[in-house]
PDB file of N, CA and C and ligand atoms in Angstrom:
ATOM      1  N   SER K  28      -3.222   1.128  13.660  1.00 95.00           N
ATOM      2  CA  SER K  28      -4.100   0.855  12.526  1.00 95.00           C
ATOM      3  C   SER K  28      -4.382   2.144  11.757  1.00 95.00           C
ATOM      4  N   TYR K  29      -4.781   1.996  10.532  1.00 97.00           N
ATOM      5  CA  TYR K  29      -5.128   3.156   9.720  1.00 97.00           C
ATOM      6  C   TYR K  29      -6.204   2.752   8.729  1.00 97.00           C
ATOM      7  N   GLN K  30      -6.825   3.762   8.167  1.00 98.00           N
ATOM      8  CA  GLN K  30      -7.938   3.550   7.255  1.00 98.00           C
ATOM      9  C   GLN K  30      -7.457   3.660   5.814  1.00 98.00           C
ATOM     10  N   VAL K  31      -7.908   2.751   4.968  1.00 98.00           N
ATOM     11  CA  VAL K  31      -7.583   2.802   3.551  1.00 98.00           C
ATOM     12  C   VAL K  31      -8.839   3.112   2.754  1.00 98.00           C
ATOM     13  N   THR K  32      -8.708   3.994   1.800  1.00 98.00           N
ATOM     14  CA  THR K  32      -9.806   4.260   0.880  1.00 98.00           C
ATOM     15  C   THR K  32      -9.331   3.970  -0.539  1.00 98.00           C
ATOM     16  N   ILE K  33     -10.142   3.272  -1.300  1.00 98.00           N
ATOM     17  CA  ILE K  33      -9.851   2.975  -2.703  1.00 98.00           C
ATOM     18  C   ILE K  33     -10.516   4.054  -3.546  1.00 98.00           C
ATOM     19  N   LYS K  34      -9.695   4.807  -4.269  1.00 98.00           N
ATOM     20  CA  LYS K  34     -10.216   5.978  -4.975  1.00 98.00           C
ATOM     21  C   LYS K  34     -11.341   5.625  -5.959  1.00 98.00           C
ATOM     22  N   SER K  35     -11.152   4.589  -6.764  1.00 97.00           N
ATOM     23  CA  SER K  35     -12.099   4.302  -7.842  1.00 97.00           C
ATOM     24  C   SER K  35     -13.474   3.883  -7.342  1.00 97.00           C
ATOM     25  N   SER K  36     -13.490   3.144  -6.236  1.00 97.00           N
ATOM     26  CA  SER K  36     -14.758   2.596  -5.750  1.00 97.00           C
ATOM     27  C   SER K  36     -15.286   3.315  -4.521  1.00 97.00           C
ATOM     28  N   GLY K  37     -14.410   4.045  -3.835  1.00 97.00           N
ATOM     29  CA  GLY K  37     -14.808   4.680  -2.590  1.00 97.00           C
ATOM     30  C   GLY K  37     -14.837   3.712  -1.422  1.00 97.00           C
ATOM     31  N   LYS K  38     -14.477   2.457  -1.690  1.00 97.00           N
ATOM     32  CA  LYS K  38     -14.447   1.442  -0.636  1.00 97.00           C
ATOM     33  C   LYS K  38     -13.436   1.831   0.434  1.00 97.00           C
ATOM     34  N   ALA K  39     -13.796   1.646   1.703  1.00 98.00           N
ATOM     35  CA  ALA K  39     -12.899   1.996   2.798  1.00 98.00           C
ATOM     36  C   ALA K  39     -12.851   0.872   3.818  1.00 98.00           C
ATOM     37  N   PHE K  40     -11.680   0.644   4.374  1.00 98.00           N
ATOM     38  CA  PHE K  40     -11.532  -0.390   5.401  1.00 98.00           C
ATOM     39  C   PHE K  40     -10.292  -0.085   6.242  1.00 98.00           C
ATOM     40  N   THR K  41     -10.160  -0.822   7.332  1.00 98.00           N
ATOM     41  CA  THR K  41      -9.068  -0.590   8.275  1.00 98.00           C
ATOM     42  C   THR K  41      -7.985  -1.643   8.107  1.00 98.00           C
ATOM     43  N   VAL K  42      -6.730  -1.210   8.194  1.00 98.00           N
ATOM     44  CA  VAL K  42      -5.603  -2.147   8.256  1.00 98.00           C
ATOM     45  C   VAL K  42      -5.195  -2.260   9.713  1.00 98.00           C
ATOM     46  N   SER K  43      -5.308  -3.451  10.275  1.00 94.00           N
ATOM     47  CA  SER K  43      -5.012  -3.667  11.688  1.00 94.00           C
ATOM     48  C   SER K  43      -3.514  -3.836  11.893  1.00 94.00           C
ATOM     49  N   PRO K  44      -3.046  -3.553  13.111  1.00 91.00           N
ATOM     50  CA  PRO K  44      -1.637  -3.826  13.410  1.00 91.00           C
ATOM     51  C   PRO K  44      -1.354  -5.311  13.168  1.00 91.00           C
ATOM     52  N   GLY K  45      -0.236  -5.628  12.581  1.00 91.00           N
ATOM     53  CA  GLY K  45       0.110  -7.022  12.329  1.00 91.00           C
ATOM     54  C   GLY K  45      -0.416  -7.553  11.011  1.00 91.00           C
ATOM     55  N   GLN K  46      -1.187  -6.731  10.320  1.00 96.00           N
ATOM     56  CA  GLN K  46      -1.728  -7.125   9.025  1.00 96.00           C
ATOM     57  C   GLN K  46      -1.052  -6.259   7.962  1.00 96.00           C
ATOM     58  N   THR K  47      -0.696  -6.871   6.838  1.00 98.00           N
ATOM     59  CA  THR K  47      -0.105  -6.043   5.784  1.00 98.00           C
ATOM     60  C   THR K  47      -1.205  -5.323   5.013  1.00 98.00           C
ATOM     61  N   LEU K  48      -0.803  -4.241   4.382  1.00 98.00           N
ATOM     62  CA  LEU K  48      -1.737  -3.500   3.524  1.00 98.00           C
ATOM     63  C   LEU K  48      -2.217  -4.415   2.393  1.00 98.00           C
ATOM     64  N   LEU K  49      -1.313  -5.213   1.856  1.00 98.00           N
ATOM     65  CA  LEU K  49      -1.686  -6.163   0.794  1.00 98.00           C
ATOM     66  C   LEU K  49      -2.768  -7.114   1.283  1.00 98.00           C
ATOM     67  N   GLN K  50      -2.582  -7.694   2.454  1.00 98.00           N
ATOM     68  CA  GLN K  50      -3.546  -8.650   2.983  1.00 98.00           C
ATOM     69  C   GLN K  50      -4.894  -7.989   3.223  1.00 98.00           C
ATOM     70  N   ALA K  51      -4.874  -6.785   3.765  1.00 98.00           N
ATOM     71  CA  ALA K  51      -6.132  -6.077   4.009  1.00 98.00           C
ATOM     72  C   ALA K  51      -6.870  -5.823   2.697  1.00 98.00           C
ATOM     73  N   CYS K  52      -6.138  -5.439   1.668  1.00 98.00           N
ATOM     74  CA  CYS K  52      -6.766  -5.199   0.360  1.00 98.00           C
ATOM     75  C   CYS K  52      -7.378  -6.487  -0.181  1.00 98.00           C
ATOM     76  N   LEU K  53      -6.611  -7.568  -0.151  1.00 98.00           N
ATOM     77  CA  LEU K  53      -7.109  -8.841  -0.674  1.00 98.00           C
ATOM     78  C   LEU K  53      -8.328  -9.302   0.123  1.00 98.00           C
ATOM     79  N   ASP K  54      -8.283  -9.123   1.433  1.00 97.00           N
ATOM     80  CA  ASP K  54      -9.406  -9.522   2.300  1.00 97.00           C
ATOM     81  C   ASP K  54     -10.683  -8.752   1.961  1.00 97.00           C
ATOM     82  N   HIS K  55     -10.505  -7.522   1.426  1.00 97.00           N
ATOM     83  CA  HIS K  55     -11.670  -6.697   1.108  1.00 97.00           C
ATOM     84  C   HIS K  55     -11.975  -6.688  -0.378  1.00 97.00           C
ATOM     85  N   GLY K  56     -11.466  -7.675  -1.091  1.00 97.00           N
ATOM     86  CA  GLY K  56     -11.833  -7.842  -2.492  1.00 97.00           C
ATOM     87  C   GLY K  56     -11.150  -6.876  -3.439  1.00 97.00           C
ATOM     88  N   VAL K  57     -10.081  -6.226  -2.962  1.00 97.00           N
ATOM     89  CA  VAL K  57      -9.316  -5.324  -3.826  1.00 97.00           C
ATOM     90  C   VAL K  57      -8.152  -6.125  -4.398  1.00 97.00           C
ATOM     91  N   ALA K  58      -8.219  -6.405  -5.692  1.00 96.00           N
ATOM     92  CA  ALA K  58      -7.227  -7.276  -6.323  1.00 96.00           C
ATOM     93  C   ALA K  58      -5.931  -6.512  -6.573  1.00 96.00           C
ATOM     94  N   ILE K  59      -4.855  -6.982  -5.977  1.00 98.00           N
ATOM     95  CA  ILE K  59      -3.513  -6.439  -6.217  1.00 98.00           C
ATOM     96  C   ILE K  59      -2.614  -7.636  -6.542  1.00 98.00           C
ATOM     97  N   ASP K  60      -1.884  -7.536  -7.642  1.00 98.00           N
ATOM     98  CA  ASP K  60      -0.949  -8.612  -7.984  1.00 98.00           C
ATOM     99  C   ASP K  60       0.172  -8.651  -6.951  1.00 98.00           C
ATOM    100  N   TYR K  61       0.696  -9.808  -6.695  1.00 98.00           N
ATOM    101  CA  TYR K  61       1.845  -9.909  -5.786  1.00 98.00           C
ATOM    102  C   TYR K  61       2.592 -11.201  -6.060  1.00 98.00           C
ATOM    103  N   SER K  62       3.804 -11.274  -5.536  1.00 98.00           N
ATOM    104  CA  SER K  62       4.591 -12.493  -5.701  1.00 98.00           C
ATOM    105  C   SER K  62       5.451 -12.751  -4.462  1.00 98.00           C
ATOM    106  N   CYS K  63       6.491 -11.952  -4.272  1.00 98.00           N
ATOM    107  CA  CYS K  63       7.468 -12.269  -3.213  1.00 98.00           C
ATOM    108  C   CYS K  63       6.950 -12.009  -1.800  1.00 98.00           C
ATOM    109  N   GLU K  64       6.073 -11.023  -1.643  1.00 98.00           N
ATOM    110  CA  GLU K  64       5.600 -10.568  -0.324  1.00 98.00           C
ATOM    111  C   GLU K  64       6.746 -10.166   0.601  1.00 98.00           C
ATOM    112  N   GLN K  65       7.862  -9.763   0.018  1.00 98.00           N
ATOM    113  CA  GLN K  65       9.014  -9.336   0.815  1.00 98.00           C
ATOM    114  C   GLN K  65       9.566  -7.984   0.384  1.00 98.00           C
ATOM    115  N   GLY K  66       8.815  -7.275  -0.451  1.00 98.00           N
ATOM    116  CA  GLY K  66       9.276  -5.955  -0.859  1.00 98.00           C
ATOM    117  C   GLY K  66      10.421  -5.971  -1.842  1.00 98.00           C
ATOM    118  N   VAL K  67      10.545  -7.063  -2.582  1.00 98.00           N
ATOM    119  CA  VAL K  67      11.709  -7.231  -3.464  1.00 98.00           C
ATOM    120  C   VAL K  67      11.347  -7.248  -4.951  1.00 98.00           C
ATOM    121  N   CYS K  68      10.256  -7.917  -5.304  1.00 98.00           N
ATOM    122  CA  CYS K  68      10.019  -8.232  -6.720  1.00 98.00           C
ATOM    123  C   CYS K  68       9.376  -7.098  -7.526  1.00 98.00           C
ATOM    124  N   GLY K  69       8.595  -6.268  -6.884  1.00 98.00           N
ATOM    125  CA  GLY K  69       7.944  -5.170  -7.591  1.00 98.00           C
ATOM    126  C   GLY K  69       6.532  -5.475  -8.068  1.00 98.00           C
ATOM    127  N   ALA K  70       6.081  -6.704  -7.925  1.00 98.00           N
ATOM    128  CA  ALA K  70       4.779  -7.104  -8.472  1.00 98.00           C
ATOM    129  C   ALA K  70       3.605  -6.332  -7.879  1.00 98.00           C
ATOM    130  N   CYS K  71       3.705  -5.957  -6.637  1.00 98.00           N
ATOM    131  CA  CYS K  71       2.543  -5.368  -5.943  1.00 98.00           C
ATOM    132  C   CYS K  71       2.491  -3.840  -6.019  1.00 98.00           C
ATOM    133  N   MET K  72       3.385  -3.221  -6.760  1.00 98.00           N
ATOM    134  CA  MET K  72       3.475  -1.752  -6.774  1.00 98.00           C
ATOM    135  C   MET K  72       2.108  -1.108  -7.028  1.00 98.00           C
ATOM    136  N   THR K  73       1.757  -0.170  -6.167  1.00 98.00           N
ATOM    137  CA  THR K  73       0.438   0.449  -6.199  1.00 98.00           C
ATOM    138  C   THR K  73       0.579   1.965  -6.093  1.00 98.00           C
ATOM    139  N   LYS K  74      -0.268   2.677  -6.841  1.00 98.00           N
ATOM    140  CA  LYS K  74      -0.223   4.141  -6.825  1.00 98.00           C
ATOM    141  C   LYS K  74      -0.983   4.696  -5.624  1.00 98.00           C
ATOM    142  N   VAL K  75      -0.457   5.781  -5.106  1.00 98.00           N
ATOM    143  CA  VAL K  75      -1.014   6.420  -3.913  1.00 98.00           C
ATOM    144  C   VAL K  75      -1.503   7.826  -4.244  1.00 98.00           C
ATOM    145  N   VAL K  76      -2.670   8.183  -3.716  1.00 98.00           N
ATOM    146  CA  VAL K  76      -3.160   9.562  -3.836  1.00 98.00           C
ATOM    147  C   VAL K  76      -2.618  10.390  -2.678  1.00 98.00           C
ATOM    148  N   SER K  77      -2.816   9.895  -1.450  1.00 98.00           N
ATOM    149  CA  SER K  77      -2.329  10.631  -0.282  1.00 98.00           C
ATOM    150  C   SER K  77      -2.166   9.704   0.908  1.00 98.00           C
ATOM    151  N   GLY K  78      -1.350  10.155   1.852  1.00 98.00           N
ATOM    152  CA  GLY K  78      -1.045   9.362   3.027  1.00 98.00           C
ATOM    153  C   GLY K  78       0.433   9.513   3.322  1.00 98.00           C
ATOM    154  N   GLU K  79       0.760   9.437   4.616  1.00 98.00           N
ATOM    155  CA  GLU K  79       2.160   9.547   5.009  1.00 98.00           C
ATOM    156  C   GLU K  79       2.750   8.145   5.008  1.00 98.00           C
ATOM    157  N   LEU K  80       3.491   7.799   3.976  1.00 98.00           N
ATOM    158  CA  LEU K  80       3.903   6.416   3.757  1.00 98.00           C
ATOM    159  C   LEU K  80       5.090   6.003   4.622  1.00 98.00           C
ATOM    160  N   GLN K  81       5.051   4.728   4.992  1.00 98.00           N
ATOM    161  CA  GLN K  81       6.160   4.131   5.728  1.00 98.00           C
ATOM    162  C   GLN K  81       6.670   2.982   4.856  1.00 98.00           C
ATOM    163  N   HIS K  82       7.781   3.217   4.176  1.00 98.00           N
ATOM    164  CA  HIS K  82       8.279   2.252   3.196  1.00 98.00           C
ATOM    165  C   HIS K  82       9.169   1.193   3.836  1.00 98.00           C
ATOM    166  N   GLY K  83       8.906  -0.078   3.538  1.00 98.00           N
ATOM    167  CA  GLY K  83       9.731  -1.160   4.067  1.00 98.00           C
ATOM    168  C   GLY K  83      10.367  -2.008   2.984  1.00 98.00           C
ATOM    169  N   ASP K  84      10.216  -1.572   1.740  1.00 98.00           N
ATOM    170  CA  ASP K  84      10.701  -2.394   0.620  1.00 98.00           C
ATOM    171  C   ASP K  84      12.106  -1.993   0.182  1.00 98.00           C
ATOM    172  N   VAL K  85      12.690  -2.829  -0.669  1.00 98.00           N
ATOM    173  CA  VAL K  85      13.981  -2.502  -1.284  1.00 98.00           C
ATOM    174  C   VAL K  85      13.822  -2.394  -2.796  1.00 98.00           C
ATOM    175  N   TYR K  86      12.588  -2.224  -3.250  1.00 98.00           N
ATOM    176  CA  TYR K  86      12.317  -2.153  -4.696  1.00 98.00           C
ATOM    177  C   TYR K  86      12.294  -0.714  -5.210  1.00 98.00           C
ATOM    178  N   LEU K  87      11.554   0.158  -4.550  1.00 98.00           N
ATOM    179  CA  LEU K  87      11.458   1.548  -4.994  1.00 98.00           C
ATOM    180  C   LEU K  87      12.768   2.286  -4.716  1.00 98.00           C
ATOM    181  N   SER K  88      13.093   3.239  -5.590  1.00 98.00           N
ATOM    182  CA  SER K  88      14.264   4.082  -5.358  1.00 98.00           C
ATOM    183  C   SER K  88      13.936   5.084  -4.254  1.00 98.00           C
ATOM    184  N   ALA K  89      14.980   5.691  -3.710  1.00 98.00           N
ATOM    185  CA  ALA K  89      14.767   6.711  -2.674  1.00 98.00           C
ATOM    186  C   ALA K  89      13.902   7.841  -3.223  1.00 98.00           C
ATOM    187  N   LYS K  90      14.122   8.186  -4.468  1.00 98.00           N
ATOM    188  CA  LYS K  90      13.355   9.258  -5.092  1.00 98.00           C
ATOM    189  C   LYS K  90      11.870   8.875  -5.200  1.00 98.00           C
ATOM    190  N   GLU K  91      11.629   7.634  -5.600  1.00 98.00           N
ATOM    191  CA  GLU K  91      10.236   7.162  -5.695  1.00 98.00           C
ATOM    192  C   GLU K  91       9.578   7.140  -4.323  1.00 98.00           C
ATOM    193  N   LYS K  92      10.329   6.713  -3.321  1.00 98.00           N
ATOM    194  CA  LYS K  92       9.780   6.692  -1.955  1.00 98.00           C
ATOM    195  C   LYS K  92       9.439   8.102  -1.500  1.00 98.00           C
ATOM    196  N   ASP K  93      10.342   9.035  -1.757  1.00 98.00           N
ATOM    197  CA  ASP K  93      10.121  10.425  -1.353  1.00 98.00           C
ATOM    198  C   ASP K  93       8.925  11.052  -2.069  1.00 98.00           C
ATOM    199  N   SER K  94       8.628  10.569  -3.269  1.00 98.00           N
ATOM    200  CA  SER K  94       7.534  11.166  -4.046  1.00 98.00           C
ATOM    201  C   SER K  94       6.181  10.960  -3.367  1.00 98.00           C
ATOM    202  N   GLY K  95       6.077   9.912  -2.567  1.00 97.00           N
ATOM    203  CA  GLY K  95       4.816   9.644  -1.870  1.00 97.00           C
ATOM    204  C   GLY K  95       3.699   9.167  -2.780  1.00 97.00           C
ATOM    205  N   THR K  96       4.040   8.758  -4.003  1.00 98.00           N
ATOM    206  CA  THR K  96       3.009   8.372  -4.969  1.00 98.00           C
ATOM    207  C   THR K  96       2.990   6.886  -5.276  1.00 98.00           C
ATOM    208  N   LEU K  97       3.933   6.146  -4.710  1.00 98.00           N
ATOM    209  CA  LEU K  97       4.001   4.699  -4.966  1.00 98.00           C
ATOM    210  C   LEU K  97       4.251   3.960  -3.661  1.00 98.00           C
ATOM    211  N   ILE K  98       3.630   2.780  -3.550  1.00 98.00           N
ATOM    212  CA  ILE K  98       3.844   1.965  -2.351  1.00 98.00           C
ATOM    213  C   ILE K  98       3.879   0.497  -2.740  1.00 98.00           C
ATOM    214  N   MET K  99       4.645  -0.286  -1.977  1.00 98.00           N
ATOM    215  CA  MET K  99       4.665  -1.736  -2.131  1.00 98.00           C
ATOM    216  C   MET K  99       3.867  -2.309  -0.953  1.00 98.00           C
ATOM    217  N   PRO K 100       2.593  -2.605  -1.160  1.00 98.00           N
ATOM    218  CA  PRO K 100       1.712  -2.943  -0.034  1.00 98.00           C
ATOM    219  C   PRO K 100       2.024  -4.254   0.678  1.00 98.00           C
ATOM    220  N   CYS K 101       2.904  -5.081   0.121  1.00 98.00           N
ATOM    221  CA  CYS K 101       3.246  -6.333   0.816  1.00 98.00           C
ATOM    222  C   CYS K 101       4.050  -6.076   2.077  1.00 98.00           C
ATOM    223  N   VAL K 102       4.791  -4.973   2.104  1.00 98.00           N
ATOM    224  CA  VAL K 102       5.641  -4.697   3.272  1.00 98.00           C
ATOM    225  C   VAL K 102       5.509  -3.277   3.803  1.00 98.00           C
ATOM    226  N   SER K 103       4.874  -2.388   3.048  1.00 98.00           N
ATOM    227  CA  SER K 103       4.835  -0.983   3.445  1.00 98.00           C
ATOM    228  C   SER K 103       3.436  -0.568   3.861  1.00 98.00           C
ATOM    229  N   GLY K 104       3.388   0.517   4.615  1.00 98.00           N
ATOM    230  CA  GLY K 104       2.092   0.962   5.108  1.00 98.00           C
ATOM    231  C   GLY K 104       2.045   2.466   5.266  1.00 98.00           C
ATOM    232  N   CYS K 105       1.227   2.895   6.204  1.00 97.00           N
ATOM    233  CA  CYS K 105       0.937   4.313   6.340  1.00 97.00           C
ATOM    234  C   CYS K 105       1.022   4.733   7.800  1.00 97.00           C
ATOM    235  N   ARG K 106       1.670   5.877   8.030  1.00 96.00           N
ATOM    236  CA  ARG K 106       1.817   6.428   9.381  1.00 96.00           C
ATOM    237  C   ARG K 106       0.642   7.311   9.755  1.00 96.00           C
ATOM    238  N   SER K 107       0.037   7.942   8.759  1.00 96.00           N
ATOM    239  CA  SER K 107      -1.096   8.824   9.045  1.00 96.00           C
ATOM    240  C   SER K 107      -2.369   7.993   9.183  1.00 96.00           C
ATOM    241  N   GLU K 108      -3.446   8.637   9.555  1.00 97.00           N
ATOM    242  CA  GLU K 108      -4.681   7.894   9.837  1.00 97.00           C
ATOM    243  C   GLU K 108      -5.357   7.382   8.581  1.00 97.00           C
ATOM    244  N   THR K 109      -5.080   8.056   7.463  1.00 98.00           N
ATOM    245  CA  THR K 109      -5.778   7.695   6.235  1.00 98.00           C
ATOM    246  C   THR K 109      -4.827   7.558   5.061  1.00 98.00           C
ATOM    247  N   LEU K 110      -5.022   6.491   4.314  1.00 98.00           N
ATOM    248  CA  LEU K 110      -4.257   6.239   3.092  1.00 98.00           C
ATOM    249  C   LEU K 110      -5.267   6.119   1.952  1.00 98.00           C
ATOM    250  N   ILE K 111      -5.042   6.890   0.897  1.00 98.00           N
ATOM    251  CA  ILE K 111      -5.922   6.783  -0.266  1.00 98.00           C
ATOM    252  C   ILE K 111      -5.115   6.184  -1.405  1.00 98.00           C
ATOM    253  N   LEU K 112      -5.572   5.049  -1.920  1.00 98.00           N
ATOM    254  CA  LEU K 112      -4.876   4.368  -3.011  1.00 98.00           C
ATOM    255  C   LEU K 112      -5.495   4.747  -4.352  1.00 98.00           C
ATOM    256  N   ASP K 113      -4.648   4.983  -5.337  1.00 98.00           N
ATOM    257  CA  ASP K 113      -5.087   5.414  -6.665  1.00 98.00           C
ATOM    258  C   ASP K 113      -5.357   4.192  -7.541  1.00 98.00           C
ATOM    259  N   ILE K 114      -6.288   3.380  -7.123  1.00 97.00           N
ATOM    260  CA  ILE K 114      -6.690   2.201  -7.892  1.00 97.00           C
ATOM    261  C   ILE K 114      -8.208   2.112  -7.868  1.00 97.00           C
TER     262      ILE K 114
HETATM  263 FE1  FES W  19       7.044  -8.515  -4.284  1.00 55.52          FE
HETATM  264 FE2  FES W  19       5.415  -6.791  -2.967  1.00 55.52          FE
HETATM  265  S1  FES W  19       4.968  -8.776  -3.701  1.00 55.52           S
HETATM  266  S2  FES W  19       7.404  -6.426  -3.755  1.00 55.52           S
END
């Protein structure tokens, strides 16, 4: 599990093992658009401030993944203890 902080509101919550980052955000009232929930469509793309990302999608380019500034929360998550989202 890891902790997520929403930059704009300061809201913080935990993403449990077996739960997607997208689901955790929606459960905590953080609205993120989504569609495929399979890392394919691009609808859920979210900006990242910091965190060691673990990418599981096929939407972002390798360069975008390496930048550490974008994540597809329907399938991707964070390896470090804290993820800060730029929303
Ligand atoms: Fe389609 Fe996340 S909802 S990539």
